[in-house]
Amino acid sequence: TVGVALALLSLFVLIGLLFRNVKISRKLKQMNSRIEDNSKRVAAVNSNLANAIKQEEESCRKKNEFIANISHEIRTPLHAVVGFAIELADHGDLLNAEETDSFGHIIESNAVALRKIINDILTVTLFGHSNFAFHTKPCLMSRLFVPDLWEDAQKVMKWNSNKLVLDIPDSDVWIQTEPSMFAVVIDNLLLNASKFSPKCSTITLGW
């Protein structure tokens, strides 16, 4: 009887230990699962952080390139404005009317080019704002070429002794655009067309 009792007691102890081991095993599996999930989350966070750092580094590289390029673009017309203005101030009384008029045109065209570059810089800075958005609307092509845009383009053309011709068809065209950004694009197209065309070229703008 004592032997049977001891055997049953041992059996109960073993069963108890078995259940305990099962519970411990389940808890270990749950803990391992949580650790694995946390490891995946940490890996995802590290990956996102690495991508953010990479994007920031790329952004800084592009900004540095932009600053280097734009500084050159600014210096060219600025030197022309300052140089010819000093020449007029110091030796204006020695220049004839034609030379004075020529210097004035050079100063004016370079000042317009410089203003366009500064406007472009201000426009680019807007792109970095999260709340910046384009607001497009239907526009007539003929209405987009306002007098200021045309006059500024003519002044830039004089910089390289070029002639600007506007070729407008009889029928107007509607386009979906953002007017101020459209003007920036046209400004840059005409500025580059004048800058990289041979001297005394005829540049035609039309659609």
mmCIF file of C-alpha atoms in Angstrom:
data_model
loop_
_atom_site.group_PDB
_atom_site.id
_atom_site.type_symbol
_atom_site.label_atom_id
_atom_site.label_comp_id
_atom_site.label_asym_id
_atom_site.label_seq_id
_atom_site.Cartn_x
_atom_site.Cartn_y
_atom_site.Cartn_z
ATOM 1 C CA THR A 1 0.000 0.000 0.000
ATOM 2 C CA VAL A 2 2.846 2.374 0.902
ATOM 3 C CA GLY A 3 4.574 1.479 -2.372
ATOM 4 C CA VAL A 4 1.457 2.221 -4.381
ATOM 5 C CA ALA A 5 1.013 5.523 -2.587
ATOM 6 C CA LEU A 6 4.594 6.502 -3.309
ATOM 7 C CA ALA A 7 4.175 5.492 -6.932
ATOM 8 C CA LEU A 8 1.014 7.589 -7.274
ATOM 9 C CA LEU A 9 2.701 10.516 -5.547
ATOM 10 C CA SER A 10 5.653 10.241 -7.893
ATOM 11 C CA LEU A 11 3.274 10.096 -10.851
ATOM 12 C CA PHE A 12 1.438 13.223 -9.691
ATOM 13 C CA VAL A 13 4.764 14.993 -9.179
ATOM 14 C CA LEU A 14 5.880 14.017 -12.695
ATOM 15 C CA ILE A 15 2.579 15.133 -14.187
ATOM 16 C CA GLY A 16 2.862 18.426 -12.293
ATOM 17 C CA LEU A 17 6.402 18.912 -13.528
ATOM 18 C CA LEU A 18 5.293 18.059 -17.074
ATOM 19 C CA PHE A 19 2.508 20.662 -17.001
ATOM 20 C CA ARG A 20 4.914 23.171 -15.512
ATOM 21 C CA ASN A 21 7.447 22.472 -18.268
ATOM 22 C CA VAL A 22 4.700 22.840 -20.868
ATOM 23 C CA LYS A 23 3.703 26.235 -19.411
ATOM 24 C CA ILE A 24 7.337 27.326 -19.248
ATOM 25 C CA SER A 25 7.834 26.183 -22.849
ATOM 26 C CA ARG A 26 4.782 28.166 -23.980
ATOM 27 C CA LYS A 27 5.983 31.242 -22.140
ATOM 28 C CA LEU A 28 9.434 30.858 -23.678
ATOM 29 C CA LYS A 29 7.878 30.580 -27.148
ATOM 30 C CA GLN A 30 5.780 33.684 -26.504
ATOM 31 C CA MET A 31 8.832 35.564 -25.239
ATOM 32 C CA ASN A 32 10.874 34.444 -28.252
ATOM 33 C CA SER A 33 8.048 35.528 -30.536
ATOM 34 C CA ARG A 34 7.910 38.945 -28.871
ATOM 35 C CA ILE A 35 11.687 39.269 -29.051
ATOM 36 C CA GLU A 36 11.560 38.358 -32.749
ATOM 37 C CA ASP A 37 8.793 40.912 -33.369
ATOM 38 C CA ASN A 38 10.739 43.576 -31.491
ATOM 39 C CA SER A 39 13.855 42.691 -33.456
ATOM 40 C CA LYS A 40 11.909 43.119 -36.712
ATOM 41 C CA ARG A 41 10.577 46.472 -35.513
ATOM 42 C CA VAL A 42 14.077 47.606 -34.536
ATOM 43 C CA ALA A 43 15.408 46.457 -37.896
ATOM 44 C CA ALA A 44 12.624 48.348 -39.690
ATOM 45 C CA VAL A 45 13.347 51.487 -37.647
ATOM 46 C CA ASN A 46 17.072 51.180 -38.383
ATOM 47 C CA SER A 47 16.325 50.692 -42.070
ATOM 48 C CA ASN A 48 14.053 53.754 -42.154
ATOM 49 C CA LEU A 49 16.656 55.758 -40.262
ATOM 50 C CA ALA A 50 19.385 54.683 -42.680
ATOM 51 C CA ASN A 51 17.195 55.654 -45.642
ATOM 52 C CA ALA A 52 16.419 59.021 -44.032
ATOM 53 C CA ILE A 53 20.117 59.676 -43.438
ATOM 54 C CA LYS A 54 20.890 58.689 -47.026
ATOM 55 C CA GLN A 55 18.173 60.996 -48.369
ATOM 56 C CA GLU A 56 19.404 63.849 -46.176
ATOM 57 C CA GLU A 57 22.968 63.334 -47.392
ATOM 58 C CA GLU A 58 21.747 63.306 -51.007
ATOM 59 C CA SER A 59 19.714 66.430 -50.348
ATOM 60 C CA CYS A 60 22.750 68.186 -48.857
ATOM 61 C CA ARG A 61 24.867 67.129 -51.838
ATOM 62 C CA LYS A 62 22.316 68.512 -54.293
ATOM 63 C CA LYS A 63 21.982 71.740 -52.312
ATOM 64 C CA ASN A 64 25.766 72.181 -52.340
ATOM 65 C CA GLU A 65 25.847 71.566 -56.093
ATOM 66 C CA PHE A 66 22.994 74.025 -56.566
ATOM 67 C CA ILE A 67 24.765 76.689 -54.486
ATOM 68 C CA ALA A 68 28.006 76.166 -56.417
ATOM 69 C CA ASN A 69 26.216 76.456 -59.774
ATOM 70 C CA ILE A 70 24.023 79.373 -58.787
ATOM 71 C CA SER A 71 26.960 81.319 -57.351
ATOM 72 C CA HIS A 72 28.585 81.173 -60.789
ATOM 73 C CA GLU A 73 25.329 82.189 -62.471
ATOM 74 C CA ILE A 74 25.001 85.166 -60.113
ATOM 75 C CA ARG A 75 28.582 86.365 -60.466
ATOM 76 C CA THR A 76 28.443 86.635 -64.270
ATOM 77 C CA PRO A 77 25.636 89.228 -64.590
ATOM 78 C CA LEU A 78 26.614 90.879 -61.299
ATOM 79 C CA HIS A 79 30.141 91.567 -62.536
ATOM 80 C CA ALA A 80 28.728 93.006 -65.755
ATOM 81 C CA VAL A 81 26.351 95.307 -63.874
ATOM 82 C CA VAL A 82 29.010 96.492 -61.423
ATOM 83 C CA GLY A 83 31.756 96.781 -64.034
ATOM 84 C CA PHE A 84 29.815 98.822 -66.572
ATOM 85 C CA ALA A 85 28.169 100.934 -63.840
ATOM 86 C CA ILE A 86 31.635 101.862 -62.515
ATOM 87 C CA GLU A 87 32.792 102.606 -66.040
ATOM 88 C CA LEU A 88 29.846 104.937 -66.584
ATOM 89 C CA ALA A 89 30.376 106.615 -63.226
ATOM 90 C CA ASP A 90 34.110 107.137 -63.691
ATOM 91 C CA HIS A 91 34.348 107.818 -67.431
ATOM 92 C CA GLY A 92 30.805 108.636 -68.506
ATOM 93 C CA ASP A 93 31.820 112.106 -69.622
ATOM 94 C CA LEU A 94 34.364 110.581 -72.025
ATOM 95 C CA LEU A 95 31.841 108.283 -73.737
ATOM 96 C CA ASN A 96 29.739 109.248 -76.713
ATOM 97 C CA ALA A 97 25.965 108.770 -76.826
ATOM 98 C CA GLU A 98 26.180 105.412 -78.597
ATOM 99 C CA GLU A 99 28.641 103.989 -76.080
ATOM 100 C CA THR A 100 26.610 105.290 -73.153
ATOM 101 C CA ASP A 101 23.456 103.755 -74.607
ATOM 102 C CA SER A 102 25.263 100.448 -75.189
ATOM 103 C CA PHE A 103 26.557 100.369 -71.600
ATOM 104 C CA GLY A 104 23.067 101.152 -70.334
ATOM 105 C CA HIS A 105 21.566 98.257 -72.307
ATOM 106 C CA ILE A 106 24.236 95.893 -70.986
ATOM 107 C CA ILE A 107 23.560 96.953 -67.395
ATOM 108 C CA GLU A 108 19.797 96.660 -67.865
ATOM 109 C CA SER A 109 19.860 93.213 -69.517
ATOM 110 C CA ASN A 110 22.255 91.819 -66.910
ATOM 111 C CA ALA A 111 20.189 93.311 -64.085
ATOM 112 C CA VAL A 112 17.105 91.590 -65.514
ATOM 113 C CA ALA A 113 19.031 88.298 -65.770
ATOM 114 C CA LEU A 114 20.218 88.702 -62.182
ATOM 115 C CA ARG A 115 16.663 89.354 -60.990
ATOM 116 C CA LYS A 116 15.467 86.210 -62.766
ATOM 117 C CA ILE A 117 18.145 84.132 -61.050
ATOM 118 C CA ILE A 118 17.184 85.519 -57.635
ATOM 119 C CA ASN A 119 13.514 84.786 -58.369
ATOM 120 C CA ASP A 120 14.474 81.224 -59.303
ATOM 121 C CA ILE A 121 16.309 80.815 -55.999
ATOM 122 C CA LEU A 122 13.252 82.032 -54.104
ATOM 123 C CA THR A 123 11.060 79.656 -56.112
ATOM 124 C CA VAL A 124 13.313 76.683 -55.368
ATOM 125 C CA THR A 125 13.161 77.424 -51.639
ATOM 126 C CA LEU A 126 9.374 77.035 -51.809
ATOM 127 C CA PHE A 127 9.768 73.416 -52.923
ATOM 128 C CA GLY A 128 11.273 72.543 -49.540
ATOM 129 C CA HIS A 129 8.121 73.504 -47.659
ATOM 130 C CA SER A 130 5.757 70.637 -46.905
ATOM 131 C CA ASN A 131 2.705 72.847 -47.440
ATOM 132 C CA PHE A 132 3.826 73.964 -50.908
ATOM 133 C CA ALA A 133 1.480 72.889 -53.689
ATOM 134 C CA PHE A 134 0.873 73.813 -57.308
ATOM 135 C CA HIS A 135 -2.506 75.394 -58.011
ATOM 136 C CA THR A 136 -3.179 74.814 -61.676
ATOM 137 C CA LYS A 137 -6.059 76.241 -63.656
ATOM 138 C CA PRO A 138 -7.149 76.461 -67.305
ATOM 139 C CA CYS A 139 -5.287 79.303 -69.051
ATOM 140 C CA LEU A 140 -5.167 80.723 -72.549
ATOM 141 C CA MET A 141 -1.654 80.603 -73.961
ATOM 142 C CA SER A 142 -1.894 84.186 -75.234
ATOM 143 C CA ARG A 143 -2.863 85.438 -71.758
ATOM 144 C CA LEU A 144 0.201 83.818 -70.188
ATOM 145 C CA PHE A 145 2.592 85.989 -72.171
ATOM 146 C CA VAL A 146 1.962 89.151 -70.185
ATOM 147 C CA PRO A 147 3.775 92.387 -71.144
ATOM 148 C CA ASP A 148 6.286 92.112 -68.277
ATOM 149 C CA LEU A 149 7.368 88.664 -69.411
ATOM 150 C CA TRP A 150 7.766 89.844 -73.015
ATOM 151 C CA GLU A 151 9.646 93.034 -72.061
ATOM 152 C CA ASP A 152 12.037 91.181 -69.760
ATOM 153 C CA ALA A 153 12.692 88.623 -72.484
ATOM 154 C CA GLN A 154 13.513 91.378 -74.962
ATOM 155 C CA LYS A 155 15.975 92.921 -72.496
ATOM 156 C CA VAL A 156 17.710 89.572 -71.964
ATOM 157 C CA MET A 157 17.997 89.103 -75.737
ATOM 158 C CA LYS A 158 19.935 92.376 -76.025
ATOM 159 C CA TRP A 159 22.576 90.884 -73.733
ATOM 160 C CA ASN A 160 23.812 88.739 -76.628
ATOM 161 C CA SER A 161 22.482 90.974 -79.421
ATOM 162 C CA ASN A 162 19.775 88.420 -80.185
ATOM 163 C CA LYS A 163 16.311 89.062 -81.584
ATOM 164 C CA LEU A 164 13.172 87.500 -80.110
ATOM 165 C CA VAL A 165 10.212 86.705 -82.353
ATOM 166 C CA LEU A 166 6.844 85.604 -80.982
ATOM 167 C CA ASP A 167 5.047 83.302 -83.425
ATOM 168 C CA ILE A 168 1.403 83.155 -82.293
ATOM 169 C CA PRO A 169 -1.132 81.129 -84.327
ATOM 170 C CA ASP A 170 -4.541 82.580 -85.202
ATOM 171 C CA SER A 171 -6.347 80.114 -82.938
ATOM 172 C CA ASP A 172 -5.590 80.287 -79.217
ATOM 173 C CA VAL A 173 -4.949 77.226 -77.032
ATOM 174 C CA TRP A 174 -6.158 76.343 -73.539
ATOM 175 C CA ILE A 175 -3.701 74.598 -71.215
ATOM 176 C CA GLN A 176 -3.836 73.472 -67.585
ATOM 177 C CA THR A 177 -0.965 75.146 -65.736
ATOM 178 C CA GLU A 178 0.171 77.231 -62.809
ATOM 179 C CA PRO A 179 0.703 80.720 -64.326
ATOM 180 C CA SER A 180 3.595 81.887 -62.120
ATOM 181 C CA MET A 181 5.506 78.608 -62.573
ATOM 182 C CA PHE A 182 4.814 78.731 -66.305
ATOM 183 C CA ALA A 183 6.408 82.186 -66.410
ATOM 184 C CA VAL A 184 9.478 80.865 -64.557
ATOM 185 C CA VAL A 185 9.879 78.038 -67.089
ATOM 186 C CA ILE A 186 9.542 80.395 -70.075
ATOM 187 C CA ASP A 187 11.990 82.849 -68.475
ATOM 188 C CA ASN A 188 14.606 80.147 -68.092
ATOM 189 C CA LEU A 189 14.048 78.766 -71.587
ATOM 190 C CA LEU A 190 14.530 82.196 -73.148
ATOM 191 C CA LEU A 191 17.514 83.007 -70.927
ATOM 192 C CA ASN A 192 19.251 79.755 -71.892
ATOM 193 C CA ALA A 193 18.286 80.185 -75.544
ATOM 194 C CA SER A 194 19.922 83.619 -75.581
ATOM 195 C CA LYS A 195 22.942 82.512 -73.560
ATOM 196 C CA PHE A 196 23.782 79.446 -75.677
ATOM 197 C CA SER A 197 22.831 80.780 -79.120
ATOM 198 C CA PRO A 198 25.367 82.441 -81.420
ATOM 199 C CA LYS A 199 25.492 86.209 -81.253
ATOM 200 C CA CYS A 200 22.896 88.079 -83.337
ATOM 201 C CA SER A 201 20.639 85.005 -83.555
ATOM 202 C CA THR A 202 16.882 85.096 -84.063
ATOM 203 C CA ILE A 203 15.041 83.136 -81.378
ATOM 204 C CA THR A 204 11.431 82.223 -82.127
ATOM 205 C CA LEU A 205 8.927 81.431 -79.393
ATOM 206 C CA GLY A 206 5.599 79.921 -80.364
ATOM 207 C CA TRP A 207 3.239 76.997 -80.055
#
